[in-house]
Short mmCIF file of C-alpha atoms in Angstrom, two decimals:
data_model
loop_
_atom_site.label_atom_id
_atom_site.label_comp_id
_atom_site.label_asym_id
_atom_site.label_seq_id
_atom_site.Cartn_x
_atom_site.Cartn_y
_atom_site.Cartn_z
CA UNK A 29 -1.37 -2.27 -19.44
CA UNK A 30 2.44 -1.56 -18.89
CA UNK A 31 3.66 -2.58 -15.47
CA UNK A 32 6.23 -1.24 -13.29
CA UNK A 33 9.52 -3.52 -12.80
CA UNK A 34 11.02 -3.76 -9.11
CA UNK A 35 14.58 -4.29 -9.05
CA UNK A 36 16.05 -5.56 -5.53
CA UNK A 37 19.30 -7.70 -6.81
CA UNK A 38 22.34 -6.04 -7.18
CA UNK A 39 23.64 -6.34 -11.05
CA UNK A 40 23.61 -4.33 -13.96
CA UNK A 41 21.05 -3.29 -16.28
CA UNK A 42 22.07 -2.25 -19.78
CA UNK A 43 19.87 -1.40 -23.43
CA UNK A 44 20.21 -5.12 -25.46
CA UNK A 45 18.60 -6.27 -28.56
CA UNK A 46 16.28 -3.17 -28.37
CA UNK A 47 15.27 -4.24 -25.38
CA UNK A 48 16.27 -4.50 -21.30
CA UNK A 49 18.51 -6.95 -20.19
CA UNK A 50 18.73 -7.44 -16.56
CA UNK A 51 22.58 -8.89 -15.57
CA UNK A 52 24.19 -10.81 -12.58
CA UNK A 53 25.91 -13.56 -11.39
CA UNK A 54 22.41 -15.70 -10.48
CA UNK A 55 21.26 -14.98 -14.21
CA UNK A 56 20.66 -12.97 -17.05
CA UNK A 57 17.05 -11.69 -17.83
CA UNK A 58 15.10 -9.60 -20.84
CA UNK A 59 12.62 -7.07 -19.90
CA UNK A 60 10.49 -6.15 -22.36
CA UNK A 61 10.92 -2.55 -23.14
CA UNK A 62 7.30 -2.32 -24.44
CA UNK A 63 5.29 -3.63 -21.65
CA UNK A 64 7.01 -1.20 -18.36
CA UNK A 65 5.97 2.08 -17.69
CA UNK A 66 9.06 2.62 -14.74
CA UNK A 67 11.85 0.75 -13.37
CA UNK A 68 12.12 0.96 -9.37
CA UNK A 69 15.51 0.26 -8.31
CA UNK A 70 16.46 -0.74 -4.67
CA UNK A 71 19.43 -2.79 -5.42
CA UNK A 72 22.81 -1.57 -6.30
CA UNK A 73 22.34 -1.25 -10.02
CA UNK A 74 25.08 0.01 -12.85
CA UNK A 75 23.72 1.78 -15.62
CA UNK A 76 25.50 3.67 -18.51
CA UNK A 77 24.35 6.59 -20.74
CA UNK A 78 23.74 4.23 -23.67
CA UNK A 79 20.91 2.48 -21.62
CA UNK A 80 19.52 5.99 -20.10
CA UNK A 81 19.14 7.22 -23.77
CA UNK A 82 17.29 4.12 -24.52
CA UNK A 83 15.10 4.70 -21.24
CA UNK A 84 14.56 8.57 -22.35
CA UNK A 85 13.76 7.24 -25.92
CA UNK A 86 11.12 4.81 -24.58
CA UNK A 87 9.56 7.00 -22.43
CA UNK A 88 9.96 5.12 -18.77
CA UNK A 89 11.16 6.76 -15.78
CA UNK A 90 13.57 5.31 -13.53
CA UNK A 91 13.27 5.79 -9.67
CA UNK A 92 16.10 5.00 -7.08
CA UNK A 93 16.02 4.19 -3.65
CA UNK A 94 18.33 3.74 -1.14
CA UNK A 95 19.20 0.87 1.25
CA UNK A 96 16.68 1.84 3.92
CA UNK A 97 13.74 1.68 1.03
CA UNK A 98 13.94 5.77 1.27
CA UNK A 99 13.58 7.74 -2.40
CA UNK A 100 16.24 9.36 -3.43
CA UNK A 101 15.01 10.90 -6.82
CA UNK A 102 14.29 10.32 -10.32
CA UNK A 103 15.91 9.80 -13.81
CA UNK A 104 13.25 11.53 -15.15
CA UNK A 105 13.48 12.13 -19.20
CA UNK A 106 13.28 14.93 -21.30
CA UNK A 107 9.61 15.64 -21.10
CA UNK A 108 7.96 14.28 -24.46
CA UNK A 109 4.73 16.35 -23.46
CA UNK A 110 6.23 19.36 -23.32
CA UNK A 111 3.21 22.72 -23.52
CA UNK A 112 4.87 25.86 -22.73
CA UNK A 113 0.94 26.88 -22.76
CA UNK A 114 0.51 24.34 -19.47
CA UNK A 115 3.20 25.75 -17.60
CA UNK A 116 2.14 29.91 -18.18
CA UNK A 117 -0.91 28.43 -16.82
CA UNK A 118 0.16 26.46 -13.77
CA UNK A 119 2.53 29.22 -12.79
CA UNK A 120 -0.37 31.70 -12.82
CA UNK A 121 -2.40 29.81 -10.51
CA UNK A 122 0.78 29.50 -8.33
CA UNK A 123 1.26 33.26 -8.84
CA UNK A 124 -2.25 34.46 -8.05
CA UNK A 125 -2.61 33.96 -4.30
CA UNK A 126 -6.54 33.12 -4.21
CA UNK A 127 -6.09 30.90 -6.95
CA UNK A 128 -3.25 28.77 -5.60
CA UNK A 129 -4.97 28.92 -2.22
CA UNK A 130 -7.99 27.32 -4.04
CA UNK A 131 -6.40 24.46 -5.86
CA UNK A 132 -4.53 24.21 -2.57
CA UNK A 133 -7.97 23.84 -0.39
CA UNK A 134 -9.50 21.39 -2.32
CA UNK A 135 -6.93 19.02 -1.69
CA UNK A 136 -6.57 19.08 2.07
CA UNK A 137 -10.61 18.44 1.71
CA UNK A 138 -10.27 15.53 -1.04
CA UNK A 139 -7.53 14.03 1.86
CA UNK A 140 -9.83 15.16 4.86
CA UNK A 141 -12.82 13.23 3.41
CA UNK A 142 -11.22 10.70 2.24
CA UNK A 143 -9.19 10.01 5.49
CA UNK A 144 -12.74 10.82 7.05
CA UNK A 145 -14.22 7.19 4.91
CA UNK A 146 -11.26 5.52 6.07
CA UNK A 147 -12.40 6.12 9.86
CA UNK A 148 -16.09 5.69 9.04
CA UNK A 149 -15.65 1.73 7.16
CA UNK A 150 -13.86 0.81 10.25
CA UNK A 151 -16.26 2.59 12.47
CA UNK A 152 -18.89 0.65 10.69
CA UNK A 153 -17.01 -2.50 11.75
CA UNK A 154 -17.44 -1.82 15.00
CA UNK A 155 -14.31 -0.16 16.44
CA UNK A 156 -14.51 2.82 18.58
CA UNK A 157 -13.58 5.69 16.42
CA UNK A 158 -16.71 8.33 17.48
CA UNK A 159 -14.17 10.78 19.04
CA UNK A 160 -11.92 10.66 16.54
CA UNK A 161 -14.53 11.34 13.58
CA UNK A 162 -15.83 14.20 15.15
CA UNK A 163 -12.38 15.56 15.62
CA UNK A 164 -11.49 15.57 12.34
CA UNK A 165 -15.27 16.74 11.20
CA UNK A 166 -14.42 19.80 13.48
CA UNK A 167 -11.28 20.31 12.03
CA UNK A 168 -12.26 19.47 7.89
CA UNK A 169 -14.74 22.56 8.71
CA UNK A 170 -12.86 25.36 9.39
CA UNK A 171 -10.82 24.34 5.74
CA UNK A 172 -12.51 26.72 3.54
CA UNK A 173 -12.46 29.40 6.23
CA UNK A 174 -8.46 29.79 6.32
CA UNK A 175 -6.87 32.52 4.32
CA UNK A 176 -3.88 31.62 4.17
CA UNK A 177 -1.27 28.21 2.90
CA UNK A 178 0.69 27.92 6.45
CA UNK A 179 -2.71 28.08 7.99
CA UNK A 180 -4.07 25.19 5.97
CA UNK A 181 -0.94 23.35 6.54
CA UNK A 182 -1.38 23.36 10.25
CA UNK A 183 -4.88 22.42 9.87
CA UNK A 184 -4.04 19.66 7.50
CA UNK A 185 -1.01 18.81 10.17
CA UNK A 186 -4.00 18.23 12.98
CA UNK A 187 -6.29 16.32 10.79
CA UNK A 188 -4.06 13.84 9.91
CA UNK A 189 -2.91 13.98 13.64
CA UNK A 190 -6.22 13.16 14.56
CA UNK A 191 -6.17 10.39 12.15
CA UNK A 192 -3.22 8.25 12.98
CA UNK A 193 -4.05 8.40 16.59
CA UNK A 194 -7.02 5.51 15.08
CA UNK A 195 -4.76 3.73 13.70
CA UNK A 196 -3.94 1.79 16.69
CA UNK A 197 -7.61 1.55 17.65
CA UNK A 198 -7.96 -0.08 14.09
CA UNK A 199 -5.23 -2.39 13.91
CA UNK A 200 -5.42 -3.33 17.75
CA UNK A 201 -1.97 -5.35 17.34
CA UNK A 202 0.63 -4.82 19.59
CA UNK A 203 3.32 -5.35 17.67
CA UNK A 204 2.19 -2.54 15.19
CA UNK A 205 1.45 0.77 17.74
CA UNK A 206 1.58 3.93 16.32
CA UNK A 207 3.34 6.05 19.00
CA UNK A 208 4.01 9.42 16.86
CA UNK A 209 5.19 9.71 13.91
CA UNK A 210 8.67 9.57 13.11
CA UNK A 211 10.38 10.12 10.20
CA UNK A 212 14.55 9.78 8.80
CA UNK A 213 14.38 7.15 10.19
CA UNK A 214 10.75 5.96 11.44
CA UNK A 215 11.18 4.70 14.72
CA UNK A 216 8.76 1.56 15.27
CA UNK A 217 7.03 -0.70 12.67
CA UNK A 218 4.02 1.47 11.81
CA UNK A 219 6.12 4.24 10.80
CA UNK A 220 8.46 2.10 8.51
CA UNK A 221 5.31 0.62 6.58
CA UNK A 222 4.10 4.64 6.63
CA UNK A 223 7.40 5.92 5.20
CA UNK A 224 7.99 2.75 2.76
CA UNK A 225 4.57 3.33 1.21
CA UNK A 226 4.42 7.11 1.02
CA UNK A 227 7.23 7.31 -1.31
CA UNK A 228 5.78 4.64 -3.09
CA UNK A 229 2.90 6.59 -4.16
CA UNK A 230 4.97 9.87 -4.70
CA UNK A 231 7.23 7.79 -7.23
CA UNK A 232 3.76 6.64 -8.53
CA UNK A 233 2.13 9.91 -9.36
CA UNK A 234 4.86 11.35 -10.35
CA UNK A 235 4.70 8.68 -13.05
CA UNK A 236 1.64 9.19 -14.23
CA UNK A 237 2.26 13.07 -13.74
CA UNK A 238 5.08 12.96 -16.59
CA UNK A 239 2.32 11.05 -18.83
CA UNK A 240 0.27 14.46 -18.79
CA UNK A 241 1.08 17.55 -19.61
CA UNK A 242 1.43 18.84 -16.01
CA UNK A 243 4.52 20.23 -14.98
CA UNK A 244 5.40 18.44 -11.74
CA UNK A 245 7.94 21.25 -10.26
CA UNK A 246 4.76 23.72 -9.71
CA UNK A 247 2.95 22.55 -6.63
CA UNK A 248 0.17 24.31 -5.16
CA UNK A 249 -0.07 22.91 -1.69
CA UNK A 250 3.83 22.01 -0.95
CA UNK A 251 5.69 25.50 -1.81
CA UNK A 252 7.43 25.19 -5.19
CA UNK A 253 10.49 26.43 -6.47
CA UNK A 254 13.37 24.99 -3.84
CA UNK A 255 12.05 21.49 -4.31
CA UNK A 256 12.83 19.03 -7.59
CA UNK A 257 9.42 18.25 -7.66
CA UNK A 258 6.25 19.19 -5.27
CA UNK A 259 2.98 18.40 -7.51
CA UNK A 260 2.82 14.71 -6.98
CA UNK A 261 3.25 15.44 -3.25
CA UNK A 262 -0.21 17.34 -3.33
CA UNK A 263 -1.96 15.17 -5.27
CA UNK A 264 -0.46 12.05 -3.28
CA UNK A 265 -1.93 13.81 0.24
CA UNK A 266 -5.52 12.94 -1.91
CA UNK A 267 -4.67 9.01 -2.37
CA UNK A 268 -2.70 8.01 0.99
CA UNK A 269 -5.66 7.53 2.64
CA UNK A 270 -7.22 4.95 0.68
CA UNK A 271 -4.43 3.52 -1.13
CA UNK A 272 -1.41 3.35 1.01
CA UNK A 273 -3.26 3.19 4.60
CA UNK A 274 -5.24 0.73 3.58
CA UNK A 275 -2.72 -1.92 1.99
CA UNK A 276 -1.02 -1.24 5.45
CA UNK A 277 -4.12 -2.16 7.52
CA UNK A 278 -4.47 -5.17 5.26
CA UNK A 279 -0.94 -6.14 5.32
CA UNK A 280 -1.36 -6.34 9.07
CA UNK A 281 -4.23 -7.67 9.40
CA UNK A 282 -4.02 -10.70 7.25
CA UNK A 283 -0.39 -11.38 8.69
CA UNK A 284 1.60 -10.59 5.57
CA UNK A 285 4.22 -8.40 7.67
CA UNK A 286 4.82 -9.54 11.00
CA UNK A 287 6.88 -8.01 13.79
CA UNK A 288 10.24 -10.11 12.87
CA UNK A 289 9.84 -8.40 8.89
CA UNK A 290 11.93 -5.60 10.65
CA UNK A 291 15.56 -5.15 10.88
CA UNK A 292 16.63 -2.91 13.75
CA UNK A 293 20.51 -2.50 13.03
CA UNK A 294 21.36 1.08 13.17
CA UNK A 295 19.41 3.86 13.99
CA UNK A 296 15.60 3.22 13.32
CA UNK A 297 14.16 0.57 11.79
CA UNK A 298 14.57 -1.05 8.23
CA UNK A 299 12.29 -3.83 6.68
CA UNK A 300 13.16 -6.69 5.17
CA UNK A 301 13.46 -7.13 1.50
CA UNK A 302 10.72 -10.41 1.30
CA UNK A 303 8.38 -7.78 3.21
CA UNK A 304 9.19 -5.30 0.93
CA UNK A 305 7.88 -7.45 -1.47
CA UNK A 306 5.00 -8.38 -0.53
CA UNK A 307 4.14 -5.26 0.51
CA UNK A 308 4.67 -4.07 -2.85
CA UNK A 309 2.58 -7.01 -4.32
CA UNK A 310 0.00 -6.13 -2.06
CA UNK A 311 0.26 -2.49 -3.51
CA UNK A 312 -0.34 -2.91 -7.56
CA UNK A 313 -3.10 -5.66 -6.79
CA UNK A 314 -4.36 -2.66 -4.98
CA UNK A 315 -3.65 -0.23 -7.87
CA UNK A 316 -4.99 -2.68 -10.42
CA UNK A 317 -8.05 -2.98 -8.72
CA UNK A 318 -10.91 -1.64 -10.28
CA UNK A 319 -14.38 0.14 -9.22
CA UNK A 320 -16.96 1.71 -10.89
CA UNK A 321 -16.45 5.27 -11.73
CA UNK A 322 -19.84 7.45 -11.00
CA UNK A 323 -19.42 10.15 -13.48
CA UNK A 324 -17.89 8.09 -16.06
CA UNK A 325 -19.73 5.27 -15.83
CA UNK A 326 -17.13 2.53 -16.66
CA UNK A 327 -14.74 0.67 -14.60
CA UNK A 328 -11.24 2.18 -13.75
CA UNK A 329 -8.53 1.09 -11.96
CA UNK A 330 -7.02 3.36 -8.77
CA UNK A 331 -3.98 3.62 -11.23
CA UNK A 332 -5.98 5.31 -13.79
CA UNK A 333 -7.81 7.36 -10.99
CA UNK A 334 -4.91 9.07 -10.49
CA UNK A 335 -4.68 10.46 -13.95
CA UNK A 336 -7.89 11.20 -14.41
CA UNK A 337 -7.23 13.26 -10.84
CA UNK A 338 -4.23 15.08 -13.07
CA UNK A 339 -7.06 15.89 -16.25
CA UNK A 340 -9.14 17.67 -13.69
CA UNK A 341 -6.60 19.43 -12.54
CA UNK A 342 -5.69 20.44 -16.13
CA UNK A 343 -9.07 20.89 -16.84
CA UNK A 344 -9.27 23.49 -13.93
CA UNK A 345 -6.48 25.36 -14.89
CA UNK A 346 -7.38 25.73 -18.24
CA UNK A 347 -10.37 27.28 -16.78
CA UNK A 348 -12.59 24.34 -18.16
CA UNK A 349 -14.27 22.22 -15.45
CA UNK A 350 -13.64 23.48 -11.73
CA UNK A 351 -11.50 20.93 -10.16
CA UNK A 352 -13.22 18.61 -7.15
CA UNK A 353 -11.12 16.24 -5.48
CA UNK A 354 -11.91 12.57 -5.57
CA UNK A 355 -13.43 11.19 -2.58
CA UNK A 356 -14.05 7.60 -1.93
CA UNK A 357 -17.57 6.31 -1.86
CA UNK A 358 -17.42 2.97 -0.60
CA UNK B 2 -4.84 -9.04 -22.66
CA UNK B 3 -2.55 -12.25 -21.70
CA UNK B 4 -0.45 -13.45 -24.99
CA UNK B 5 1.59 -16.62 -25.12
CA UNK B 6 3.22 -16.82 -27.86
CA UNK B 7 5.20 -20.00 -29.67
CA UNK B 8 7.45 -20.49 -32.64
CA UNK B 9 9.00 -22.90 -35.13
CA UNK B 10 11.35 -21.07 -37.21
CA UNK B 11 14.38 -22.26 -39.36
CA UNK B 12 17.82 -21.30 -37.89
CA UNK B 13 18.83 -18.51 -40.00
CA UNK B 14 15.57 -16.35 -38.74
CA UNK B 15 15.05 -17.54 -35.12
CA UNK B 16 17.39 -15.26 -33.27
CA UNK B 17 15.77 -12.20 -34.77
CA UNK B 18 12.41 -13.48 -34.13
CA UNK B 19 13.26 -14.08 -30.32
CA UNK B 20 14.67 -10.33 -29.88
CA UNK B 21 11.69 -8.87 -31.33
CA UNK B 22 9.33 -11.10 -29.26
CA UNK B 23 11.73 -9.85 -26.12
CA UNK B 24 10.37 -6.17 -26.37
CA UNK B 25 7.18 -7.07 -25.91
CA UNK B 26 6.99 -10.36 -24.30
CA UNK B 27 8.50 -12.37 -21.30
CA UNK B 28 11.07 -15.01 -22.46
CA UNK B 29 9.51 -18.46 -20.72
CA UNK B 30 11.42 -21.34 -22.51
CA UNK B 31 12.90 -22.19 -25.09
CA UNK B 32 10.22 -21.34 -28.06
CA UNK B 33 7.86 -19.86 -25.65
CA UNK B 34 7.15 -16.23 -24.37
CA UNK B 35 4.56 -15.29 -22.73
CA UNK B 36 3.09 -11.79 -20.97
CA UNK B 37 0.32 -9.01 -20.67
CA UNK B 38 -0.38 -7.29 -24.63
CA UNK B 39 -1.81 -4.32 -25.71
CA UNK B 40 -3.78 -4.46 -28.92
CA UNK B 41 -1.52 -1.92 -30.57
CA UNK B 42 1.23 -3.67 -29.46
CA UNK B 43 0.07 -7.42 -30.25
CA UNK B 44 -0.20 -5.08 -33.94
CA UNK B 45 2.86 -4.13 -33.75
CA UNK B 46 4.44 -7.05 -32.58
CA UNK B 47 2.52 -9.32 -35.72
CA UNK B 48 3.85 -6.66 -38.09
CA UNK B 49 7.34 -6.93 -36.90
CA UNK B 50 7.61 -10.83 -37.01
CA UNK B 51 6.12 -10.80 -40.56
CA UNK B 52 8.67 -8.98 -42.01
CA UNK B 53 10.97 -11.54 -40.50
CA UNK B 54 9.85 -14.51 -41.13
CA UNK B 55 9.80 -16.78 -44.23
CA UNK B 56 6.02 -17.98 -44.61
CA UNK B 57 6.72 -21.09 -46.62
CA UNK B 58 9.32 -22.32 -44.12
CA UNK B 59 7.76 -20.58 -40.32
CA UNK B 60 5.33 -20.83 -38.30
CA UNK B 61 4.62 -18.76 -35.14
CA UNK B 62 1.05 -19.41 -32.87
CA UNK B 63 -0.44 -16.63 -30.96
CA UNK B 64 -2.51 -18.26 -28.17
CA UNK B 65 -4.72 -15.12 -26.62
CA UNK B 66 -6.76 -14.79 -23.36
CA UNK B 67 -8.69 -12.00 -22.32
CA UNK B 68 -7.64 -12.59 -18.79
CA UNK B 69 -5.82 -15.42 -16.92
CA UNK B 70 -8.06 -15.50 -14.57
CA UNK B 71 -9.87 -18.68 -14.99
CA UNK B 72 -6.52 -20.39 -16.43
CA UNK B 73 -3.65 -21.70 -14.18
CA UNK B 74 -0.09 -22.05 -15.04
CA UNK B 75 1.17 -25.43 -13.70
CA UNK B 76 5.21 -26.22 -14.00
CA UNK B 77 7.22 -29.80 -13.65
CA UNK B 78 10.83 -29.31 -13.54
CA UNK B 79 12.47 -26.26 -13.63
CA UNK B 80 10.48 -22.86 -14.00
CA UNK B 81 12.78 -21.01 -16.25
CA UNK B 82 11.17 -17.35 -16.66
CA UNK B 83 8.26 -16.01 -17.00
CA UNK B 84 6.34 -12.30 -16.36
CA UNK B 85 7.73 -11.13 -12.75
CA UNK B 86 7.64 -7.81 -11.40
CA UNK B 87 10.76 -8.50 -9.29
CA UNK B 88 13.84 -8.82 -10.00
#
């Protein structure tokens, strides 16, 4: 299983011996080129063409982000699985209204249900989140009655509304409250974690996008054509709920990221590289964790769930297998 | 599956052994690399080190485990590398 590389010192990374070699003035260290599948970098980095021709040559994408943890895009190589055939086919659905607006639909309701099982484990545990379900039961209804994308937006707006205003019933900490949501920059704690592991998961299926032969610049959901890229966006709206949210309520809970993990310099907040960290180890355990997969009948990890997400979704556009969202079961 | 990997190889050959171990494998010490394997690669890597090495002269040991999770990686001294995400 290749593994992602984090990269939060400030040095230079260059191609050496066939391999990556990691340089600054704390030490010098050898990544092996075989074993990552994409190099996050935080820290201020140099890199020259020789080592991004290396990087396009080995097939691993590099993703940047700037000081406040925020994405700021990808070095994403020449696509290696290129089908013209793919793209005529993803632009039709985009094309065709009904058909976008289909594709579109089912994944506000793979985030609706799966936010929904979010709500209902902690409900389960005892926390008061009646009102809150029905809400968003009210809401997920009237999905396949809209007729229209900026209608399904707005509904998809109030679900997940609806749904943060648990979060504070959930977590019950007062150094993590909700508030609203804030964004560039996030305002209080919550929102940081919120922000920091959103584009986390973006960078992630966008990864896993470029290792299909999905075209990541036609969305469905988010409106394509003035964006770089908007399909991992839909298909990330599917997995926040129980990826992200719930390394955030587990990060909290078990004390990992504490109130004084924030840095409050300029505007908004930033968090602190350790947390970071450990957020981000608390992440790929996540993603490496594995559960039983109903229809397939074998274990797979939430990393591989994600491109088996992007075969259905080829699938359905090749007019093979209609595409259903994955929703959570446990 | 978890791959440490060990060699004894004469002077002339153990620099190119090292930098195709690198590619696939986390330097640890001196000798020693370590890291998660893929069977193609653990293939790959086995084909690679043959051509390099002289068999009446080298000698390289390929300890495998299907998973580390029942084994525990205990260091005196200095811990001089090893498989880390972060950087």
């Amino acid at each position: 299983m290749k593994k992602p590389i984090y990269i939060f010192s400030d040095g230079e990374l260059k191609r050496k011996d066939n391999t990556l070699f990691f340089d600054n003035e704390k030490g010098r260290k050898y990544i092996p080129v075989e074993n990552t599948s994409e190099i996050m970098l935080f820290g201020e980095v140099i890199i020259n063409k020789r080592f991004l021709e290396f990087v396009s040559h080995s097939e691993i994408i590099l993703h940047f982000f700037n000081h406040y943890g925020y994405y700021i895009g990808t070095y994403y190589p020449r696509e290696h699985l290129n089908s013209g055939y793919m793209i005529l086919k993803q632009a039709e659905y985009y094309n065709d209204k009904d058909k976008r607006l289909y594709i579109a639909k089912k994944f506000i309701e793979g985030a609706y249900k799966n936010m929904r099982h979010v709500l209902k484990y902690y409900q389960n545990r005892g926390k008061n989140l009646e009102d809150i379900i029905c809400c968003i039961e009210e809401l997920g209804e009237t999905i396949n009655s809209v007729i229209s994308i900026n209608e399904l937006m707005a509904i998809e707006g109030n679900i997940r509304g609806a749904y943060y205003k648990a979060f504070d019933k959930i977590l019950g900490n007062p150094d993590f409250k909700f508030g609203i949501r804030s964004k560039r920059p996030p305002k209080n704690s919550l929102n940081v974690l919120i922000s920091f592991g959103n584009s986390l998961m973006y960078t992630l299926i966008l990864s896993e996008i470029y290792k299909t032969h999905l075209d990541p610049r036609i969305g469905y959901l988010h409106s394509t054509n003035f964006r770089r890229f908007s399909l991992n966006l839909d298909v990330s709206e599917i997995f926040k709920p129980i990826i992200i949210d719930r390394v955030i309520f587990s990060v909290i809970s078990k004390n990992i990221i504490k109130k004084d993990d924030f840095d409050g310099s300029a505007e908004g907040l930033i968090l602190k590289e350790k947390a970071k960290k450990a957020f981000i180890e608390e992440y790929e355990n996540k993603l490496m964790t594995t559960i039983n997969h109903r229809s397939i009948g074998s274990n797979v990890s939430y990393c591989r769930l994600i491109r088996l997400e992007l075969y259905k979704l080829e699938k359905h556009l090749m007019g093979e297998q209609e595409y259903t969202p994955f929703v959570a079961q446990w | 599956m978890f791959a440490i990997l060990v060699y004894d190889i004469n002077e002339k050959r153990v620099n190119k052994v090292l930098k195709t171990c690198r590619k696939y494998l986390s330097w640890v010490q001196n000798s020693v690399l370590e890291g998660e394997i893929s069977d193609a690669n653990l293939r790959k890597l086995k084909i690679e080190i043959s051509r390099i090495i002289n068999k009446e002269e080298d000698s390289v040991i390929i300890y495998l485990l299907r998973t580390t999770t029942y084994s525990e990686r205990q260091i005196l001294g200095l811990d001089k590398g090893g498989t880390d995400m972060f950087i």
